[in-house]
């Protein structure tokens, strides 16, 4: 939305000014992505990103934050974002999409973006069922209920989160009725979600933990239409194999891919979900017959994530039986066979080319290895003892700028430029790089940096550099001894925005190996 487009388009993207005001109160709004934050860390299990690699805690907290955001929260600590245009709290909101359906990897980040409602392997996380509960029951979307728990942790499972789009939910523990909560009663916890037809999550406070069975019933017009049951897992006993084929027969065309989920279960058939992060089982997977494993010939060693492992099988061009066998130490093995259907496709003849083999991989040269070994990354400076202040306004709390926590955001109260932040490192360091995580990725900041050893003689390092809020890469400094550093912010675009910083990191020259 800008001066050229505001009178042209009938639906505008994120209709919120940087200062929170509404420039187009009579036009519909649309938000293409919400529910994620690039600075979220799934391993801490307290953010908008969550993974089965860890435990139920992360998926539960992800659901809490996403409900906050959907209900109109703008605080990023609580799951919102300033330019989501209010989502369900905005009466003009015409539509929005959750980011994202599945977890994904990308070349710019070595860590998987765990923002999906399903994993990379498309297996549902708790958030999948939370999104289901946002649509009222109809013929194509019947009543549903889901217990967001594995009932395996006393610290988590004294209070039980349940998702449902029904009129009411009943919870039972070990066969005993606990409580019935109506959707109407839950409306007060997220009134904007309720007003748009969604259902806030239910919290059943049990007053303590019990090993055993949890059962939830979803009721519509007083009748049970959906049931979900969770059993506390016992000792791991056996493996199981599940095809992710959605009931669609596989065709022998040489290219069709079939998802395979391998589960670690107890003797009763309950998934051995993680109690704590990074727990795993190793297993061997073998495929024989008219199909092959993608990614590895013959036997493949897999590692579970939250009791599940994943593989892909490719069909051959000949219809017939495919057999999958999974084995793991001290666990009963599993085997599954299925038949593929003949293909009716007409194939284009293959051309002349060398035969590809995934075992024919050349090792890097010795020269390349030596060159790689010579690269030493800069060392992040510990700023816990450093002091930071705003020149001309020492009373303003600005410690969040150097607290090494991307979830906290400092926003200046001052709108006059320049804004000068002074950092005292308490002793001199040979600084080599700096890194700034700005508060808003859609803003542009003009900044300068000056350094000094004695606070008398200052050396300019960066001068009036304009940088995008999305550019949080390392930037070079050239100084041998620095105790004091000034960050001078002289402008921001758009002009109505307010300067905000999540973190500023400083790096020293590493010791030579």
GROMACS .gro file of C-alpha atoms in nm:
model
  513
    1UNK     CA    1   0.000   0.000   0.000
    2UNK     CA    2   0.148   0.332  -0.109
    3UNK     CA    3   0.039   0.662  -0.260
    4UNK     CA    4   0.024   0.513  -0.610
    5UNK     CA    5  -0.179   0.203  -0.520
    6UNK     CA    6  -0.411   0.305  -0.238
    7UNK     CA    7  -0.682   0.435  -0.475
    8UNK     CA    8  -0.643   0.148  -0.724
    9UNK     CA    9  -0.672  -0.182  -0.540
   10UNK     CA   10  -0.992  -0.293  -0.371
   11UNK     CA   11  -0.811  -0.522  -0.121
   12UNK     CA   12  -0.489  -0.401   0.040
   13UNK     CA   13  -0.209  -0.603   0.200
   14UNK     CA   14  -0.150  -0.540   0.573
   15UNK     CA   15  -0.341  -0.214   0.597
   16UNK     CA   16  -0.161  -0.071   0.899
   17UNK     CA   17   0.068   0.229   0.908
   18UNK     CA   18   0.403   0.181   1.083
   19UNK     CA   19   0.271   0.389   1.374
   20UNK     CA   20  -0.034   0.161   1.411
   21UNK     CA   21  -0.290   0.390   1.253
   22UNK     CA   22  -0.527   0.280   0.975
   23UNK     CA   23  -0.486   0.459   0.640
   24UNK     CA   24  -0.777   0.291   0.461
   25UNK     CA   25  -1.064   0.233   0.707
   26UNK     CA   26  -1.318   0.165   0.431
   27UNK     CA   27  -1.123  -0.103   0.238
   28UNK     CA   28  -1.081  -0.476   0.307
   29UNK     CA   29  -0.745  -0.598   0.436
   30UNK     CA   30  -0.549  -0.912   0.358
   31UNK     CA   31  -0.248  -1.069   0.531
   32UNK     CA   32  -0.047  -1.324   0.337
   33UNK     CA   33   0.156  -1.460   0.629
   34UNK     CA   34   0.128  -1.464   1.007
   35UNK     CA   35   0.220  -1.696   1.293
   36UNK     CA   36   0.598  -1.715   1.250
   37UNK     CA   37   0.904  -1.513   1.352
   38UNK     CA   38   1.247  -1.558   1.193
   39UNK     CA   39   1.418  -1.512   1.532
   40UNK     CA   40   1.225  -1.799   1.697
   41UNK     CA   41   1.428  -2.089   1.835
   42UNK     CA   42   1.242  -2.421   1.845
   43UNK     CA   43   1.502  -2.574   2.078
   44UNK     CA   44   1.393  -2.341   2.360
   45UNK     CA   45   1.032  -2.464   2.325
   46UNK     CA   46   0.884  -2.121   2.397
   47UNK     CA   47   0.832  -1.966   2.056
   48UNK     CA   48   0.631  -1.967   1.733
   49UNK     CA   49   0.845  -2.253   1.601
   50UNK     CA   50   0.812  -2.604   1.738
   51UNK     CA   51   0.947  -2.946   1.645
   52UNK     CA   52   0.878  -3.308   1.726
   53UNK     CA   53   1.255  -3.337   1.779
   54UNK     CA   54   1.201  -3.180   2.120
   55UNK     CA   55   0.882  -3.243   2.322
   56UNK     CA   56   0.516  -3.150   2.355
   57UNK     CA   57   0.612  -2.834   2.544
   58UNK     CA   58   0.717  -2.647   2.230
   59UNK     CA   59   0.403  -2.740   2.037
   60UNK     CA   60   0.182  -2.633   2.329
   61UNK     CA   61   0.355  -2.295   2.358
   62UNK     CA   62   0.338  -2.247   1.982
   63UNK     CA   63  -0.041  -2.292   2.003
   64UNK     CA   64  -0.065  -2.036   2.285
   65UNK     CA   65   0.130  -1.774   2.090
   66UNK     CA   66  -0.062  -1.834   1.769
   67UNK     CA   67  -0.395  -1.794   1.944
   68UNK     CA   68  -0.267  -1.465   2.087
   69UNK     CA   69  -0.169  -1.344   1.741
   70UNK     CA   70  -0.492  -1.454   1.577
   71UNK     CA   71  -0.691  -1.275   1.847
   72UNK     CA   72  -0.519  -0.945   1.762
   73UNK     CA   73  -0.206  -0.939   1.979
   74UNK     CA   74   0.067  -0.710   1.843
   75UNK     CA   75   0.339  -0.775   2.103
   76UNK     CA   76   0.603  -1.000   1.952
   77UNK     CA   77   0.687  -1.149   2.291
   78UNK     CA   78   0.328  -1.275   2.304
   79UNK     CA   79   0.325  -1.409   1.948
   80UNK     CA   80   0.195  -1.113   1.747
   81UNK     CA   81   0.348  -0.868   1.506
   82UNK     CA   82   0.276  -0.501   1.451
   83UNK     CA   83   0.173  -0.524   1.083
   84UNK     CA   84  -0.049  -0.834   1.082
   85UNK     CA   85  -0.337  -0.584   1.058
   86UNK     CA   86  -0.511  -0.728   1.362
   87UNK     CA   87  -0.621  -1.058   1.203
   88UNK     CA   88  -0.946  -1.166   1.372
   89UNK     CA   89  -0.951  -0.843   1.576
   90UNK     CA   90  -0.983  -0.643   1.252
   91UNK     CA   91  -1.347  -0.623   1.133
   92UNK     CA   92  -1.225  -0.547   0.779
   93UNK     CA   93  -0.996  -0.853   0.752
   94UNK     CA   94  -1.082  -1.035   0.429
   95UNK     CA   95  -0.838  -1.323   0.462
   96UNK     CA   96  -0.502  -1.445   0.588
   97UNK     CA   97  -0.266  -1.739   0.560
   98UNK     CA   98  -0.069  -1.905   0.837
   99UNK     CA   99   0.304  -1.937   0.772
  100UNK     CA  100   0.356  -2.218   0.710
  101UNK     CA  101   0.193  -2.550   0.625
  102UNK     CA  102   0.514  -2.753   0.659
  103UNK     CA  103   0.856  -2.716   0.818
  104UNK     CA  104   1.119  -2.638   0.557
  105UNK     CA  105   1.490  -2.593   0.496
  106UNK     CA  106   1.651  -2.316   0.295
  107UNK     CA  107   1.999  -2.233   0.178
  108UNK     CA  108   2.023  -1.914   0.380
  109UNK     CA  109   1.983  -2.089   0.715
  110UNK     CA  110   2.144  -2.410   0.839
  111UNK     CA  111   1.860  -2.466   1.088
  112UNK     CA  112   1.523  -2.599   0.972
  113UNK     CA  113   1.241  -2.345   0.995
  114UNK     CA  114   1.007  -2.530   1.231
  115UNK     CA  115   0.707  -2.306   1.162
  116UNK     CA  116   0.484  -2.568   1.001
  117UNK     CA  117   0.167  -2.727   1.129
  118UNK     CA  118   0.321  -3.045   0.989
  119UNK     CA  119   0.685  -3.154   0.987
  120UNK     CA  120   0.901  -3.168   0.674
  121UNK     CA  121   0.771  -3.523   0.636
  122UNK     CA  122   0.410  -3.389   0.647
  123UNK     CA  123   0.322  -3.565   0.973
  124UNK     CA  124   0.083  -3.343   1.175
  125UNK     CA  125   0.199  -3.149   1.481
  126UNK     CA  126  -0.042  -3.011   1.743
  127UNK     CA  127  -0.086  -2.691   1.543
  128UNK     CA  128  -0.247  -2.886   1.257
  129UNK     CA  129  -0.545  -2.962   1.480
  130UNK     CA  130  -0.552  -2.611   1.621
  131UNK     CA  131  -0.611  -2.481   1.269
  132UNK     CA  132  -0.887  -2.740   1.215
  133UNK     CA  133  -1.070  -2.599   1.516
  134UNK     CA  134  -1.085  -2.255   1.351
  135UNK     CA  135  -1.368  -2.362   1.116
  136UNK     CA  136  -1.720  -2.435   1.237
  137UNK     CA  137  -1.852  -2.786   1.162
  138UNK     CA  138  -2.020  -2.844   0.825
  139UNK     CA  139  -2.061  -3.130   0.579
  140UNK     CA  140  -1.703  -3.110   0.454
  141UNK     CA  141  -1.554  -3.023   0.794
  142UNK     CA  142  -1.727  -3.233   1.062
  143UNK     CA  143  -1.686  -3.188   1.435
  144UNK     CA  144  -1.335  -3.260   1.562
  145UNK     CA  145  -1.156  -3.283   1.898
  146UNK     CA  146  -0.785  -3.328   1.974
  147UNK     CA  147  -0.591  -3.355   2.301
  148UNK     CA  148  -0.262  -3.161   2.271
  149UNK     CA  149  -0.071  -3.392   2.504
  150UNK     CA  150   0.118  -3.720   2.522
  151UNK     CA  151   0.035  -3.746   2.896
  152UNK     CA  152   0.397  -3.832   2.969
  153UNK     CA  153   0.520  -3.530   3.170
  154UNK     CA  154   0.386  -3.428   3.512
  155UNK     CA  155   0.509  -3.070   3.464
  156UNK     CA  156   0.303  -3.033   3.144
  157UNK     CA  157   0.009  -3.264   3.189
  158UNK     CA  158  -0.153  -3.130   3.504
  159UNK     CA  159  -0.328  -2.883   3.273
  160UNK     CA  160  -0.452  -3.026   2.944
  161UNK     CA  161  -0.498  -2.825   2.622
  162UNK     CA  162  -0.772  -2.948   2.386
  163UNK     CA  163  -0.869  -2.823   2.038
  164UNK     CA  164  -1.226  -2.860   1.915
  165UNK     CA  165  -1.476  -2.686   1.688
  166UNK     CA  166  -1.772  -2.847   1.866
  167UNK     CA  167  -2.028  -2.682   2.094
  168UNK     CA  168  -1.871  -2.835   2.404
  169UNK     CA  169  -1.590  -3.067   2.515
  170UNK     CA  170  -1.594  -3.329   2.790
  171UNK     CA  171  -1.268  -3.462   2.938
  172UNK     CA  172  -1.221  -3.793   3.118
  173UNK     CA  173  -0.909  -3.915   3.301
  174UNK     CA  174  -0.865  -4.287   3.361
  175UNK     CA  175  -1.235  -4.340   3.303
  176UNK     CA  176  -1.355  -4.069   3.541
  177UNK     CA  177  -1.538  -3.758   3.420
  178UNK     CA  178  -1.336  -3.442   3.485
  179UNK     CA  179  -1.527  -3.147   3.339
  180UNK     CA  180  -1.740  -3.018   3.052
  181UNK     CA  181  -1.652  -2.679   2.900
  182UNK     CA  182  -1.866  -2.509   2.637
  183UNK     CA  183  -1.741  -2.314   2.340
  184UNK     CA  184  -1.950  -2.018   2.458
  185UNK     CA  185  -1.768  -2.020   2.792
  186UNK     CA  186  -1.431  -2.025   2.613
  187UNK     CA  187  -1.525  -1.719   2.407
  188UNK     CA  188  -1.397  -1.480   2.673
  189UNK     CA  189  -1.040  -1.618   2.639
  190UNK     CA  190  -1.021  -1.511   2.271
  191UNK     CA  191  -1.334  -1.310   2.183
  192UNK     CA  192  -1.216  -1.199   1.838
  193UNK     CA  193  -1.143  -1.557   1.730
  194UNK     CA  194  -1.485  -1.662   1.858
  195UNK     CA  195  -1.662  -1.378   1.676
  196UNK     CA  196  -1.511  -1.492   1.343
  197UNK     CA  197  -1.631  -1.851   1.390
  198UNK     CA  198  -1.312  -1.999   1.535
  199UNK     CA  199  -1.282  -2.187   1.863
  200UNK     CA  200  -1.033  -2.085   2.134
  201UNK     CA  201  -0.844  -2.379   2.283
  202UNK     CA  202  -0.980  -2.541   2.598
  203UNK     CA  203  -0.770  -2.574   2.914
  204UNK     CA  204  -0.870  -2.840   3.166
  205UNK     CA  205  -0.700  -2.782   3.502
  206UNK     CA  206  -0.662  -3.121   3.667
  207UNK     CA  207  -0.477  -3.017   3.982
  208UNK     CA  208  -0.210  -3.283   3.937
  209UNK     CA  209  -0.073  -3.552   3.707
  210UNK     CA  210  -0.184  -3.913   3.664
  211UNK     CA  211  -0.031  -4.175   3.438
  212UNK     CA  212  -0.291  -4.341   3.217
  213UNK     CA  213  -0.563  -4.244   2.972
  214UNK     CA  214  -0.710  -3.909   2.873
  215UNK     CA  215  -1.026  -3.904   2.663
  216UNK     CA  216  -1.196  -3.600   2.510
  217UNK     CA  217  -1.544  -3.596   2.359
  218UNK     CA  218  -1.669  -3.324   2.124
  219UNK     CA  219  -2.042  -3.254   2.149
  220UNK     CA  220  -2.280  -3.086   1.904
  221UNK     CA  221  -2.639  -3.031   2.012
  222UNK     CA  222  -2.567  -3.247   2.315
  223UNK     CA  223  -2.451  -3.551   2.112
  224UNK     CA  224  -2.096  -3.689   2.095
  225UNK     CA  225  -1.969  -3.645   1.738
  226UNK     CA  226  -1.591  -3.676   1.788
  227UNK     CA  227  -1.363  -3.861   2.030
  228UNK     CA  228  -0.987  -3.848   2.087
  229UNK     CA  229  -0.793  -4.059   2.336
  230UNK     CA  230  -0.433  -4.032   2.458
  231UNK     CA  231  -0.252  -4.307   2.647
  232UNK     CA  232   0.066  -4.251   2.850
  233UNK     CA  233   0.345  -4.446   2.678
  234UNK     CA  234   0.510  -4.738   2.856
  235UNK     CA  235   0.842  -4.904   2.770
  236UNK     CA  236   0.934  -4.919   2.401
  237UNK     CA  237   0.854  -5.268   2.268
  238UNK     CA  238   0.809  -5.281   1.891
  239UNK     CA  239   0.822  -5.105   1.556
  240UNK     CA  240   0.532  -5.033   1.323
  241UNK     CA  241   0.516  -4.917   0.960
  242UNK     CA  242   0.254  -4.680   0.823
  243UNK     CA  243   0.216  -4.577   0.458
  244UNK     CA  244   0.141  -4.212   0.394
  245UNK     CA  245  -0.047  -4.298   0.075
  246UNK     CA  246  -0.383  -4.145   0.178
  247UNK     CA  247  -0.545  -4.467   0.049
  248UNK     CA  248  -0.433  -4.400  -0.310
  249UNK     CA  249  -0.285  -4.709  -0.483
  250UNK     CA  250   0.075  -4.670  -0.600
  251UNK     CA  251   0.140  -4.689  -0.975
  252UNK     CA  252   0.444  -4.863  -1.120
  253UNK     CA  253   0.566  -4.580  -1.343
  254UNK     CA  254   0.925  -4.562  -1.215
  255UNK     CA  255   0.879  -4.222  -1.053
  256UNK     CA  256   0.589  -4.234  -0.809
  257UNK     CA  257   0.698  -4.169  -0.450
  258UNK     CA  258   0.537  -4.317  -0.140
  259UNK     CA  259   0.586  -4.176   0.211
  260UNK     CA  260   0.668  -4.427   0.483
  261UNK     CA  261   0.640  -4.354   0.856
  262UNK     CA  262   0.817  -4.583   1.100
  263UNK     CA  263   0.697  -4.572   1.460
  264UNK     CA  264   0.838  -4.690   1.791
  265UNK     CA  265   0.549  -4.822   2.005
  266UNK     CA  266   0.495  -4.978   2.345
  267UNK     CA  267   0.324  -5.317   2.384
  268UNK     CA  268  -0.020  -5.149   2.372
  269UNK     CA  269   0.054  -4.966   2.047
  270UNK     CA  270   0.118  -4.619   2.196
  271UNK     CA  271   0.378  -4.400   2.025
  272UNK     CA  272   0.691  -4.343   2.234
  273UNK     CA  273   0.689  -3.964   2.205
  274UNK     CA  274   0.978  -3.764   2.348
  275UNK     CA  275   0.965  -3.672   2.714
  276UNK     CA  276   1.264  -3.443   2.671
  277UNK     CA  277   1.433  -3.291   2.369
  278UNK     CA  278   1.656  -3.485   2.128
  279UNK     CA  279   1.559  -3.834   2.248
  280UNK     CA  280   1.578  -4.087   1.963
  281UNK     CA  281   1.591  -4.450   1.848
  282UNK     CA  282   1.805  -4.579   1.561
  283UNK     CA  283   1.661  -4.834   1.319
  284UNK     CA  284   1.744  -5.006   0.992
  285UNK     CA  285   1.505  -4.991   0.697
  286UNK     CA  286   1.518  -5.223   0.398
  287UNK     CA  287   1.301  -5.223   0.085
  288UNK     CA  288   1.277  -5.516  -0.156
  289UNK     CA  289   1.067  -5.608  -0.459
  290UNK     CA  290   0.937  -5.360  -0.718
  291UNK     CA  291   1.046  -5.048  -0.533
  292UNK     CA  292   1.356  -4.881  -0.389
  293UNK     CA  293   1.454  -4.640  -0.115
  294UNK     CA  294   1.516  -4.285  -0.229
  295UNK     CA  295   1.843  -4.143  -0.098
  296UNK     CA  296   2.025  -4.468  -0.025
  297UNK     CA  297   2.060  -4.805  -0.194
  298UNK     CA  298   1.985  -5.121   0.003
  299UNK     CA  299   1.955  -5.073   0.379
  300UNK     CA  300   1.910  -4.726   0.525
  301UNK     CA  301   1.978  -4.627   0.889
  302UNK     CA  302   1.714  -4.389   1.023
  303UNK     CA  303   1.687  -4.191   1.348
  304UNK     CA  304   1.350  -4.114   1.504
  305UNK     CA  305   1.218  -3.770   1.595
  306UNK     CA  306   0.957  -3.792   1.869
  307UNK     CA  307   0.916  -4.165   1.811
  308UNK     CA  308   0.878  -4.132   1.431
  309UNK     CA  309   1.116  -4.184   1.141
  310UNK     CA  310   1.050  -4.115   0.774
  311UNK     CA  311   1.154  -4.247   0.434
  312UNK     CA  312   1.050  -4.225   0.070
  313UNK     CA  313   1.008  -4.523  -0.165
  314UNK     CA  314   1.006  -4.502  -0.543
  315UNK     CA  315   0.817  -4.755  -0.754
  316UNK     CA  316   0.983  -4.942  -1.039
  317UNK     CA  317   0.827  -4.961  -1.388
  318UNK     CA  318   0.707  -5.316  -1.319
  319UNK     CA  319   0.391  -5.373  -1.118
  320UNK     CA  320   0.427  -5.608  -0.823
  321UNK     CA  321   0.493  -5.645  -0.453
  322UNK     CA  322   0.703  -5.404  -0.247
  323UNK     CA  323   0.813  -5.519   0.098
  324UNK     CA  324   0.936  -5.287   0.372
  325UNK     CA  325   1.123  -5.421   0.676
  326UNK     CA  326   1.228  -5.220   0.982
  327UNK     CA  327   1.460  -5.342   1.259
  328UNK     CA  328   1.597  -5.187   1.580
  329UNK     CA  329   1.798  -5.318   1.872
  330UNK     CA  330   1.586  -5.467   2.155
  331UNK     CA  331   1.262  -5.392   1.967
  332UNK     CA  332   1.033  -5.630   1.776
  333UNK     CA  333   1.083  -5.572   1.404
  334UNK     CA  334   0.806  -5.480   1.159
  335UNK     CA  335   0.731  -5.573   0.799
  336UNK     CA  336   0.473  -5.443   0.550
  337UNK     CA  337   0.398  -5.547   0.192
  338UNK     CA  338   0.175  -5.388  -0.072
  339UNK     CA  339   0.120  -5.417  -0.446
  340UNK     CA  340   0.160  -5.151  -0.711
  341UNK     CA  341  -0.072  -5.111  -1.009
  342UNK     CA  342   0.046  -5.127  -1.375
  343UNK     CA  343   0.104  -4.788  -1.531
  344UNK     CA  344  -0.090  -4.682  -1.840
  345UNK     CA  345   0.147  -4.392  -1.911
  346UNK     CA  346   0.337  -4.368  -2.241
  347UNK     CA  347   0.701  -4.279  -2.175
  348UNK     CA  348   0.930  -4.068  -2.391
  349UNK     CA  349   1.238  -4.279  -2.483
  350UNK     CA  350   1.544  -4.204  -2.272
  351UNK     CA  351   1.837  -4.026  -2.435
  352UNK     CA  352   2.204  -4.120  -2.433
  353UNK     CA  353   2.381  -4.018  -2.114
  354UNK     CA  354   2.623  -4.146  -1.854
  355UNK     CA  355   2.481  -4.375  -1.588
  356UNK     CA  356   2.438  -4.185  -1.263
  357UNK     CA  357   2.546  -4.349  -0.937
  358UNK     CA  358   2.510  -4.191  -0.595
  359UNK     CA  359   2.821  -4.379  -0.483
  360UNK     CA  360   3.038  -4.203  -0.743
  361UNK     CA  361   3.110  -3.893  -0.537
  362UNK     CA  362   3.456  -3.739  -0.560
  363UNK     CA  363   3.623  -3.643  -0.235
  364UNK     CA  364   3.741  -3.281  -0.207
  365UNK     CA  365   4.104  -3.224  -0.290
  366UNK     CA  366   4.365  -3.192  -0.016
  367UNK     CA  367   4.425  -2.834  -0.124
  368UNK     CA  368   4.057  -2.747  -0.076
  369UNK     CA  369   4.056  -2.907   0.269
  370UNK     CA  370   4.358  -2.705   0.377
  371UNK     CA  371   4.196  -2.385   0.255
  372UNK     CA  372   3.875  -2.461   0.443
  373UNK     CA  373   4.064  -2.546   0.761
  374UNK     CA  374   4.232  -2.206   0.752
  375UNK     CA  375   3.904  -2.016   0.785
  376UNK     CA  376   3.837  -1.915   1.146
  377UNK     CA  377   3.506  -1.755   1.238
  378UNK     CA  378   3.498  -1.440   1.453
  379UNK     CA  379   3.427  -1.492   1.822
  380UNK     CA  380   3.115  -1.340   1.976
  381UNK     CA  381   3.190  -1.107   2.265
  382UNK     CA  382   3.011  -1.170   2.595
  383UNK     CA  383   2.837  -0.840   2.677
  384UNK     CA  384   2.680  -0.938   3.011
  385UNK     CA  385   2.913  -0.701   3.201
  386UNK     CA  386   2.899  -0.419   2.946
  387UNK     CA  387   2.704  -0.101   3.012
  388UNK     CA  388   2.478   0.063   2.754
  389UNK     CA  389   2.300   0.396   2.770
  390UNK     CA  390   2.143   0.660   2.550
  391UNK     CA  391   2.340   0.980   2.540
  392UNK     CA  392   2.133   1.280   2.656
  393UNK     CA  393   1.877   1.043   2.813
  394UNK     CA  394   2.051   0.803   3.055
  395UNK     CA  395   1.719   0.726   3.229
  396UNK     CA  396   1.579   0.528   2.932
  397UNK     CA  397   1.610   0.151   2.980
  398UNK     CA  398   1.809   0.020   2.687
  399UNK     CA  399   1.973  -0.295   2.827
  400UNK     CA  400   1.760  -0.514   2.596
  401UNK     CA  401   1.984  -0.409   2.307
  402UNK     CA  402   2.274  -0.620   2.441
  403UNK     CA  403   2.091  -0.894   2.637
  404UNK     CA  404   2.155  -1.161   2.366
  405UNK     CA  405   1.783  -1.235   2.346
  406UNK     CA  406   1.603  -1.188   2.015
  407UNK     CA  407   1.262  -1.218   2.183
  408UNK     CA  408   1.309  -0.887   2.366
  409UNK     CA  409   1.280  -0.560   2.173
  410UNK     CA  410   1.395  -0.212   2.276
  411UNK     CA  411   1.191   0.068   2.120
  412UNK     CA  412   1.298   0.425   2.176
  413UNK     CA  413   1.063   0.677   2.328
  414UNK     CA  414   1.245   0.953   2.143
  415UNK     CA  415   1.141   1.038   1.787
  416UNK     CA  416   1.407   1.308   1.735
  417UNK     CA  417   1.730   1.222   1.552
  418UNK     CA  418   2.010   1.149   1.599
  419UNK     CA  419   1.968   0.877   1.860
  420UNK     CA  420   2.306   0.785   2.010
  421UNK     CA  421   2.365   0.463   2.205
  422UNK     CA  422   2.688   0.433   2.402
  423UNK     CA  423   2.835   0.094   2.497
  424UNK     CA  424   3.113   0.063   2.756
  425UNK     CA  425   3.282  -0.278   2.724
  426UNK     CA  426   3.472  -0.225   3.054
  427UNK     CA  427   3.801  -0.314   2.884
  428UNK     CA  428   3.954  -0.285   2.539
  429UNK     CA  429   3.897  -0.553   2.274
  430UNK     CA  430   4.012  -0.598   1.913
  431UNK     CA  431   3.667  -0.580   1.749
  432UNK     CA  432   3.633  -0.736   1.404
  433UNK     CA  433   3.258  -0.741   1.330
  434UNK     CA  434   2.918  -0.626   1.451
  435UNK     CA  435   2.567  -0.749   1.395
  436UNK     CA  436   2.238  -0.563   1.449
  437UNK     CA  437   1.898  -0.731   1.462
  438UNK     CA  438   1.658  -0.443   1.402
  439UNK     CA  439   1.308  -0.447   1.549
  440UNK     CA  440   1.111  -0.432   1.223
  441UNK     CA  441   1.220  -0.611   0.909
  442UNK     CA  442   1.022  -0.373   0.687
  443UNK     CA  443   1.203  -0.056   0.802
  444UNK     CA  444   1.527   0.102   0.675
  445UNK     CA  445   1.780   0.246   0.919
  446UNK     CA  446   2.061   0.497   0.858
  447UNK     CA  447   2.335   0.443   1.115
  448UNK     CA  448   2.697   0.523   1.194
  449UNK     CA  449   2.948   0.363   1.432
  450UNK     CA  450   3.238   0.530   1.614
  451UNK     CA  451   3.484   0.361   1.851
  452UNK     CA  452   3.733   0.475   2.113
  453UNK     CA  453   3.980   0.333   2.361
  454UNK     CA  454   3.972   0.625   2.605
  455UNK     CA  455   3.641   0.807   2.528
  456UNK     CA  456   3.847   1.108   2.413
  457UNK     CA  457   3.975   1.009   2.071
  458UNK     CA  458   3.704   0.866   1.844
  459UNK     CA  459   3.752   0.677   1.517
  460UNK     CA  460   3.476   0.651   1.259
  461UNK     CA  461   3.403   0.293   1.146
  462UNK     CA  462   3.067   0.315   0.967
  463UNK     CA  463   2.934   0.643   0.832
  464UNK     CA  464   2.566   0.705   0.739
  465UNK     CA  465   2.505   0.353   0.614
  466UNK     CA  466   2.141   0.281   0.525
  467UNK     CA  467   2.047  -0.079   0.593
  468UNK     CA  468   1.731  -0.287   0.564
  469UNK     CA  469   1.575  -0.432   0.877
  470UNK     CA  470   1.602  -0.770   0.702
  471UNK     CA  471   1.980  -0.744   0.674
  472UNK     CA  472   2.115  -0.887   0.997
  473UNK     CA  473   2.440  -1.027   0.864
  474UNK     CA  474   2.784  -0.959   1.011
  475UNK     CA  475   2.939  -0.624   0.917
  476UNK     CA  476   3.312  -0.551   0.937
  477UNK     CA  477   3.486  -0.323   1.189
  478UNK     CA  478   3.851  -0.220   1.167
  479UNK     CA  479   3.997  -0.135   1.504
  480UNK     CA  480   4.257  -0.296   1.725
  481UNK     CA  481   4.152  -0.162   2.067
  482UNK     CA  482   3.794  -0.067   2.151
  483UNK     CA  483   3.644  -0.004   2.492
  484UNK     CA  484   3.372   0.243   2.395
  485UNK     CA  485   3.137   0.221   2.096
  486UNK     CA  486   2.876   0.469   1.975
  487UNK     CA  487   2.583   0.355   1.759
  488UNK     CA  488   2.437   0.666   1.598
  489UNK     CA  489   2.097   0.629   1.430
  490UNK     CA  490   2.026   0.933   1.216
  491UNK     CA  491   1.716   0.836   1.012
  492UNK     CA  492   1.449   0.574   0.957
  493UNK     CA  493   1.216   0.493   0.670
  494UNK     CA  494   0.915   0.511   0.672
  495UNK     CA  495   0.934   0.836   0.864
  496UNK     CA  496   0.643   0.744   1.093
  497UNK     CA  497   0.825   0.435   1.219
  498UNK     CA  498   0.996   0.428   1.556
  499UNK     CA  499   1.350   0.295   1.604
  500UNK     CA  500   1.355  -0.056   1.752
  501UNK     CA  501   1.640  -0.303   1.810
  502UNK     CA  502   1.627  -0.665   1.918
  503UNK     CA  503   1.998  -0.717   1.970
  504UNK     CA  504   2.340  -0.581   1.888
  505UNK     CA  505   2.625  -0.832   1.889
  506UNK     CA  506   2.997  -0.757   1.878
  507UNK     CA  507   3.273  -0.993   1.766
  508UNK     CA  508   3.645  -1.008   1.839
  509UNK     CA  509   3.931  -1.133   1.632
  510UNK     CA  510   3.974  -1.505   1.712
  511UNK     CA  511   4.297  -1.655   1.834
  512UNK     CA  512   4.498  -1.809   1.554
  513UNK     CA  513   4.482  -2.192   1.549
   0.00000   0.00000   0.00000
